[in-house]
Short mmCIF file of C-alpha atoms in Angstrom, two decimals:
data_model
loop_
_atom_site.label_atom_id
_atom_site.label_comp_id
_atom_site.label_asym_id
_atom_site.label_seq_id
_atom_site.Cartn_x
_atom_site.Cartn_y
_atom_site.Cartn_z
CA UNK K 1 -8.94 -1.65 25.29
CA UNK K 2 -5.67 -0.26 26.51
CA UNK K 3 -3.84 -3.83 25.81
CA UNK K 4 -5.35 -3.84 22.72
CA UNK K 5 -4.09 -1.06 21.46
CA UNK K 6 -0.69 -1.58 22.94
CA UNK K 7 -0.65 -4.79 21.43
CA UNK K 8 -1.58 -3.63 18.10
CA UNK K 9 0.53 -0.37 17.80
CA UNK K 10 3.63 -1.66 19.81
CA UNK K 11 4.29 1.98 21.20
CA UNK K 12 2.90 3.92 23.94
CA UNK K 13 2.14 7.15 21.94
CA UNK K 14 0.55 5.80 19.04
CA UNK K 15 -1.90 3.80 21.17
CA UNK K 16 -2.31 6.52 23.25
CA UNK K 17 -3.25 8.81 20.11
CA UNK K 18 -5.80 5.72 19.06
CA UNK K 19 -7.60 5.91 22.49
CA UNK K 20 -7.39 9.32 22.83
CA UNK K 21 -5.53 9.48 25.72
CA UNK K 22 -2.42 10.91 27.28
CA UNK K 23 0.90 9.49 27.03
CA UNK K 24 1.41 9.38 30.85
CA UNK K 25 -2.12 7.69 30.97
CA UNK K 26 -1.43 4.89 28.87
CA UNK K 27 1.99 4.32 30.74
CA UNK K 28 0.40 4.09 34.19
CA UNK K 29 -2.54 1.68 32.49
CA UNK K 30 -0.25 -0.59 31.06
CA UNK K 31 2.31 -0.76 34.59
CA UNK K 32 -1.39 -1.66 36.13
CA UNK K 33 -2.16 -4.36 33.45
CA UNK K 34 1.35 -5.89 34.09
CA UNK K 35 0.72 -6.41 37.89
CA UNK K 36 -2.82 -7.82 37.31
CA UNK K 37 -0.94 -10.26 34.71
CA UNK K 38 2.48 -10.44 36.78
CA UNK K 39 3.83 -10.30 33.18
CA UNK K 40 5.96 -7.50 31.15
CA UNK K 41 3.50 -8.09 28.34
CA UNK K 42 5.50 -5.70 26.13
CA UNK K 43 9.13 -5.61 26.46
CA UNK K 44 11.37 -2.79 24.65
CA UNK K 45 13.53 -4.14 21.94
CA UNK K 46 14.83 -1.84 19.19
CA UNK K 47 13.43 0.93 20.04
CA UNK K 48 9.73 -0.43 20.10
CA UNK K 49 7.62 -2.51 22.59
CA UNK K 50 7.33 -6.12 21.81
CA UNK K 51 4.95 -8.65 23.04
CA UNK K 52 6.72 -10.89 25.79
CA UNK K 53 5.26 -14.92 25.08
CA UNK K 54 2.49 -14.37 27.27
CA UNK K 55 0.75 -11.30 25.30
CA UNK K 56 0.70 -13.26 22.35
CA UNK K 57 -1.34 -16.06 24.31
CA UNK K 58 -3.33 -13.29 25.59
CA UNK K 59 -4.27 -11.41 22.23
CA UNK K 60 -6.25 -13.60 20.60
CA UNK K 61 -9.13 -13.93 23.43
CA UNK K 62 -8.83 -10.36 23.81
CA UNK K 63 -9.71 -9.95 20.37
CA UNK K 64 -12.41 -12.16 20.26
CA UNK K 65 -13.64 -10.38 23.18
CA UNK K 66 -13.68 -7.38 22.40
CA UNK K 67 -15.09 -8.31 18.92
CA UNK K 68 -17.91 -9.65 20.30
CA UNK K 69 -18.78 -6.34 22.65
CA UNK K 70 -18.90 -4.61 19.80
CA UNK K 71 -21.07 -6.94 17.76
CA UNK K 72 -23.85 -6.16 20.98
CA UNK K 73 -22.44 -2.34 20.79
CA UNK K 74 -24.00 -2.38 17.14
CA UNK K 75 -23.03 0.37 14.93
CA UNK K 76 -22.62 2.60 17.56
CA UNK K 77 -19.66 1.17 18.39
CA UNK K 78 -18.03 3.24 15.67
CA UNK K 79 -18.70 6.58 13.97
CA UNK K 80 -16.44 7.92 11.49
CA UNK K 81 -17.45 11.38 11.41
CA UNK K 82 -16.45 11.46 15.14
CA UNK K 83 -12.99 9.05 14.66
CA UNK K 84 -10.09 10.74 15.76
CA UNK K 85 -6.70 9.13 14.37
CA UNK K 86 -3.93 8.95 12.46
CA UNK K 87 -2.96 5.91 10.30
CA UNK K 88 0.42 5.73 8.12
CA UNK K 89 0.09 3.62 5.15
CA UNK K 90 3.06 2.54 2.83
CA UNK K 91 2.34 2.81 -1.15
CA UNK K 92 4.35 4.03 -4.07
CA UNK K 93 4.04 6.26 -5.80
CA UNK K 94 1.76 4.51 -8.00
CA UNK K 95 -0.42 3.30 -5.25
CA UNK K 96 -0.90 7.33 -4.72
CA UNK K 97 -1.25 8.63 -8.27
CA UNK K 98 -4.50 5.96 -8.59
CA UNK K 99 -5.88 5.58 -4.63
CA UNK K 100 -4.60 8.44 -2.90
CA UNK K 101 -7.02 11.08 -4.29
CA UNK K 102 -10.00 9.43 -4.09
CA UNK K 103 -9.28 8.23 -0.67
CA UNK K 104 -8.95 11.52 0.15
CA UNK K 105 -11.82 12.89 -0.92
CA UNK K 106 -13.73 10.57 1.29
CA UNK K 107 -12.24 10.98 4.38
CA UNK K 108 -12.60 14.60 4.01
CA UNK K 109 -16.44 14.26 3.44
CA UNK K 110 -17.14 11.35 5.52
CA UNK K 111 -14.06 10.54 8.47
CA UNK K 112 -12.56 14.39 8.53
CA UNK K 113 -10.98 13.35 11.51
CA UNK K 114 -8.49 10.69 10.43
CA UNK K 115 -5.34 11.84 9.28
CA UNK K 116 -2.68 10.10 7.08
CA UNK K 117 0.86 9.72 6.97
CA UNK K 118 2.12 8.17 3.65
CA UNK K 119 5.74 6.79 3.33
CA UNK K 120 7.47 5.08 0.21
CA UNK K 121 9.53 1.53 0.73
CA UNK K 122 10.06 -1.45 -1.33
CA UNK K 123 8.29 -4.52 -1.16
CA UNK K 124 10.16 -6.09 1.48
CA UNK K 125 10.59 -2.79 3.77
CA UNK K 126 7.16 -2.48 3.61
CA UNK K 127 6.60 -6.09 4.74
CA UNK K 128 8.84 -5.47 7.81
CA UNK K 129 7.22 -2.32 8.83
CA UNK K 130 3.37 -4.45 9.19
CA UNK K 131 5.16 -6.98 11.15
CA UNK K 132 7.21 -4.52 13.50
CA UNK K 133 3.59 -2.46 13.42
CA UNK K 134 5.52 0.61 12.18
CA UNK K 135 2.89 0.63 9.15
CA UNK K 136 -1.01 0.30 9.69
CA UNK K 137 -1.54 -0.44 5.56
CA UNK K 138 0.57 -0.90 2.60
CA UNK K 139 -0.66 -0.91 -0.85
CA UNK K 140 1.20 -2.75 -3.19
CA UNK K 141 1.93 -6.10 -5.43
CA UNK K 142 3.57 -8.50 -2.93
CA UNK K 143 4.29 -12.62 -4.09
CA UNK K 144 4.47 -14.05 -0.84
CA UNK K 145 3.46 -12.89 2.28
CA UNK K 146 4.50 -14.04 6.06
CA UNK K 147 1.77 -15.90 7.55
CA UNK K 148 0.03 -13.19 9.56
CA UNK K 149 -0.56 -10.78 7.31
CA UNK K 150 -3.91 -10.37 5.81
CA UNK K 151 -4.44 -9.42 2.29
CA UNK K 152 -7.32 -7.85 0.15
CA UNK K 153 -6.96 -7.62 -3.71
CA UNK K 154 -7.90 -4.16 -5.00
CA UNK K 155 -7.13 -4.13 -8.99
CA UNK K 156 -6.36 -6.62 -11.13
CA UNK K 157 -3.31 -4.56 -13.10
CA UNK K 158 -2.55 -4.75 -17.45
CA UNK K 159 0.14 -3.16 -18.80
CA UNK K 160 0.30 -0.47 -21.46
CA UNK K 161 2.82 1.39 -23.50
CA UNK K 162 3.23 5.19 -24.15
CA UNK K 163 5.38 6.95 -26.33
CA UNK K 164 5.28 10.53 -27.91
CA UNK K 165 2.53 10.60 -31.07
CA UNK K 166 5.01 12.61 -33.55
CA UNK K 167 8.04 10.01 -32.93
CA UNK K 168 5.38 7.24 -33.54
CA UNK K 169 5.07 8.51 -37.30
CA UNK K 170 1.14 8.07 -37.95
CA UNK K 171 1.11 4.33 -36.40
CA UNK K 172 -0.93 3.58 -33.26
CA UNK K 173 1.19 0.80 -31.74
CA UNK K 174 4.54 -0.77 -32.20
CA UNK K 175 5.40 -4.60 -33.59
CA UNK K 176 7.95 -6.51 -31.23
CA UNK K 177 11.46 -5.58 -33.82
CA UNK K 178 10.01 -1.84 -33.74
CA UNK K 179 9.58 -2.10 -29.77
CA UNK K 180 12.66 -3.50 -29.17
CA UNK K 181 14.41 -1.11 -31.33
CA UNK K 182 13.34 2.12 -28.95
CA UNK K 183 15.17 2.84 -26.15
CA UNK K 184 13.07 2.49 -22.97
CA UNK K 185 12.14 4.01 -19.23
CA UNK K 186 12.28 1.59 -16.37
CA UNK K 187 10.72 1.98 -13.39
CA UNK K 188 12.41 0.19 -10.40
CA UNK K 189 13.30 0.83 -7.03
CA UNK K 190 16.68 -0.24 -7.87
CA UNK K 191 19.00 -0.96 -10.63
CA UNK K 192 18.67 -4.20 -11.89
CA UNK K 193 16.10 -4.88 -11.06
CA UNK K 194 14.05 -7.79 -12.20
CA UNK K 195 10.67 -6.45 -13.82
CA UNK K 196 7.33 -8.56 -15.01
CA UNK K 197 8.03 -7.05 -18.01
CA UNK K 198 11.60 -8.45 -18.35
CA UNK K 199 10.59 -11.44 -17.30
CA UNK K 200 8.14 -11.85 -19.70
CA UNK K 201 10.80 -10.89 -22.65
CA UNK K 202 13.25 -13.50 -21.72
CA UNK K 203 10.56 -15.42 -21.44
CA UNK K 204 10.20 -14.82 -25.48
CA UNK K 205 13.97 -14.87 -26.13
CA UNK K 206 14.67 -11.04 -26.03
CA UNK K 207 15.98 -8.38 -24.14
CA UNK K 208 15.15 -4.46 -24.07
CA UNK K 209 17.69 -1.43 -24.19
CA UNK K 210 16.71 0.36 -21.06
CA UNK K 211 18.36 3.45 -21.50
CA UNK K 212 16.38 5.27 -18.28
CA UNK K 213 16.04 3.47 -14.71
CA UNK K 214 13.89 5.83 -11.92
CA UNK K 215 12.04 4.56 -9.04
CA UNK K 216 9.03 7.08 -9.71
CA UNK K 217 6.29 5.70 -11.19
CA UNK K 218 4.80 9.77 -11.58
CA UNK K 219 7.58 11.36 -12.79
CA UNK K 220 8.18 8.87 -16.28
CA UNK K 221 5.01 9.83 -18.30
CA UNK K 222 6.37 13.39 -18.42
CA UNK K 223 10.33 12.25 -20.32
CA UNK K 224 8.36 10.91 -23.01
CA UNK K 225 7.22 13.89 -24.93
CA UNK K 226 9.72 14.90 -27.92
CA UNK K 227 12.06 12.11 -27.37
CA UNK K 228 11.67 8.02 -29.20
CA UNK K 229 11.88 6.37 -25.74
CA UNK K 230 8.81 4.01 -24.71
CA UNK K 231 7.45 3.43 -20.81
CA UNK K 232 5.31 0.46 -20.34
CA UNK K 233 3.48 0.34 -17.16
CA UNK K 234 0.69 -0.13 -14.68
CA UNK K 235 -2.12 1.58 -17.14
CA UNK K 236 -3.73 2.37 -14.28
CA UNK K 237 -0.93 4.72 -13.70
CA UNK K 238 -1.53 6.00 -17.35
CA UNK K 239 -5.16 7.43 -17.12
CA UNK K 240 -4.55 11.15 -16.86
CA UNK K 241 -2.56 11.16 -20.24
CA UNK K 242 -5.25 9.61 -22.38
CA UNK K 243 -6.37 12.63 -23.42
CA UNK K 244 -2.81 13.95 -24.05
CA UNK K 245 -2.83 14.44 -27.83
CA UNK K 246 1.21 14.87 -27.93
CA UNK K 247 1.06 10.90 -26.21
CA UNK K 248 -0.07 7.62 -27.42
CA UNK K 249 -1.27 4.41 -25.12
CA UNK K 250 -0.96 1.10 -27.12
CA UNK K 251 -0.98 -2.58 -25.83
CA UNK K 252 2.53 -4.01 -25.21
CA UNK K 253 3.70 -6.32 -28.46
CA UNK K 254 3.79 -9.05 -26.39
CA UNK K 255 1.89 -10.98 -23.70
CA UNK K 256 2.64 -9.51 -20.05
CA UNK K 257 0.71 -11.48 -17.28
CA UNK K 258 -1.55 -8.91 -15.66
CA UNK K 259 -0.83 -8.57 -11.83
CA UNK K 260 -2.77 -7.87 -8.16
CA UNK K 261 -2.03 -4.61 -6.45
CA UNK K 262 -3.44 -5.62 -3.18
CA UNK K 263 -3.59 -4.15 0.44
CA UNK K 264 -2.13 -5.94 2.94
CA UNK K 265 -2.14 -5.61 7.25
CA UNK K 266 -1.11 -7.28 9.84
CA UNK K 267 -3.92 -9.43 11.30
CA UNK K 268 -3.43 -8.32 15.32
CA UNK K 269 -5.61 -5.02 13.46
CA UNK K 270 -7.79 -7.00 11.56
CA UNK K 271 -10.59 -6.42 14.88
CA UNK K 272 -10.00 -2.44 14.41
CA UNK K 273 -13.23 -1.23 13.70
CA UNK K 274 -11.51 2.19 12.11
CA UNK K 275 -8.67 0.08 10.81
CA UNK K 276 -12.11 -1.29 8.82
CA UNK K 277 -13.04 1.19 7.76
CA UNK K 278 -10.32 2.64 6.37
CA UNK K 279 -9.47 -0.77 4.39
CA UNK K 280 -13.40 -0.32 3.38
CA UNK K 281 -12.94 2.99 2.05
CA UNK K 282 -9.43 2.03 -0.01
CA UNK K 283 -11.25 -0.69 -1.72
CA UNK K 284 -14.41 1.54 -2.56
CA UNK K 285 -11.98 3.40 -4.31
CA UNK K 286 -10.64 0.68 -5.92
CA UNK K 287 -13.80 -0.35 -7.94
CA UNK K 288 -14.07 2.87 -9.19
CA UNK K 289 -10.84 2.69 -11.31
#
């Protein structure tokens, strides 16, 4: 178990948090596993521990193994309302707008003892940060994924418009020379950068006068009232203005291929019964969107 956990977290507190052990505990453990396999097993590199060749051999029959003991453990072998742990998962702000709360809300009535840290990174940070086993989760849309990482779509994502009712003039929706008129909100990580939104406009021969770039997804609804400026987004990320009678949601003027926001982990913690769990809860709140 103690390997396992070293292998999964690469760092001596963190596994020693999952097994609920000290520190000092998990040191003297792992110096014990490295005479029994006259191997380093995990090397530090960078400020982390890092599976020498022979660990990696080793962790997949480990997992296996320790799959299967608790397959005979039964349900037993895991109780949520007991779990003690702390996972940090990597979303944006969008990704905490739609899953965060109801996430929440279970794992305060049904795991109270699992705590999370959330951080904010772009796709390819948050990529890095499964891999180096920095992150436990990360919600997100991500094209291509390195071969050990495990995915799990959540929502299948449309895109909507909104724009402030009185500088719509009595019409519900915008044609495409009326929408490309207004000046819009972008929301990007980083200037420049290249949207599915954009895409799709070149894609139809135009472009759009973005005359506000921000990397919050939260904080754009709110500089649309009283101005002419139009955000279109995940709608998803849309749902508490619907009943906003100074806003308006309309469908883009043009098609915009819908997208995946998936959740994604690195498959050394696919075996994790809590690590499970918690990717069983995310997606239960997923289908209630």
């Amino acid at each position: 178990m103690v390997l396992d956990a070293l292998l999964a977290e690469q760092h001596v507190s963190r596994a020693a948090s999952r097994l609920n052990m000290s520190q000092p505990a998990v040191s003297h453990a792992l110096g014990r596993l490295r005479l029994l396999f006259d191997d380093p097993l995990l090397i530090r590199r960078g400020g982390q521990l890092v599976p020498t060749a022979k660990a990696l051999i080793i962790a997949p029959a480990l997992t296996a193994a320790l799959r299967q003991v608790r397959e005979v453990l039964g349900p037993g072998g895991f109780d949520p309302v007991r779990e003690k742990r702390t996972f940090r998962l990597s979303m944006s702000d969008y990704g905490s707008a739609v899953i965060l709360p109801g996430l929440l809300n279970m794992l305060r009535h049904q795991a109270p003892g699992i705590d999370l840290v959330i951080t904010q990174s772009g796709r390819e940070a948050m990529l890095r940060q499964i891999m180096d086993g920095e992150c436990d989760l990360a919600l997100g849309v991500f094209p291509d994924l390195p071969e050990q990482v495990a995915v799990e779509q959540l929502i299948v994502e449309q895109f909507a418009c909104l724009a402030d009712r009185e500088a719509m003039a009595g019409q519900d929706h915008l044609d495409m020379e009326s929408y490309l008129s207004r000046p819009h909100i972008l929301v990007a990580m980083q200037d420049g950068a290249n949207t599915e939104i954009d895409t799709s406009l070149r894609a139809a021969g135009h472009v759009r006068r973005v005359a506000v770039t921000l990397p919050h997804w939260g904080n754009a609804p709110r500089l649309i009232q009283g101005t002419d400026l139009v955000l279109t987004v995940a709608r998803n990320a849309l749902a508490r203005y619907e009943r906003d009678p100074s806003l308006i949601i309309f469908e883009p003027p043009f098609p915009i291929p819908p997208f995946p926001f998936v959740q994604v982990w690195h498959e050394r913690r696919s075996g994790d019964l809590a690590h499970q769990w918690l990717r069983s809860a995310v997606g239960t709140v997923s289908k209630s969107l």
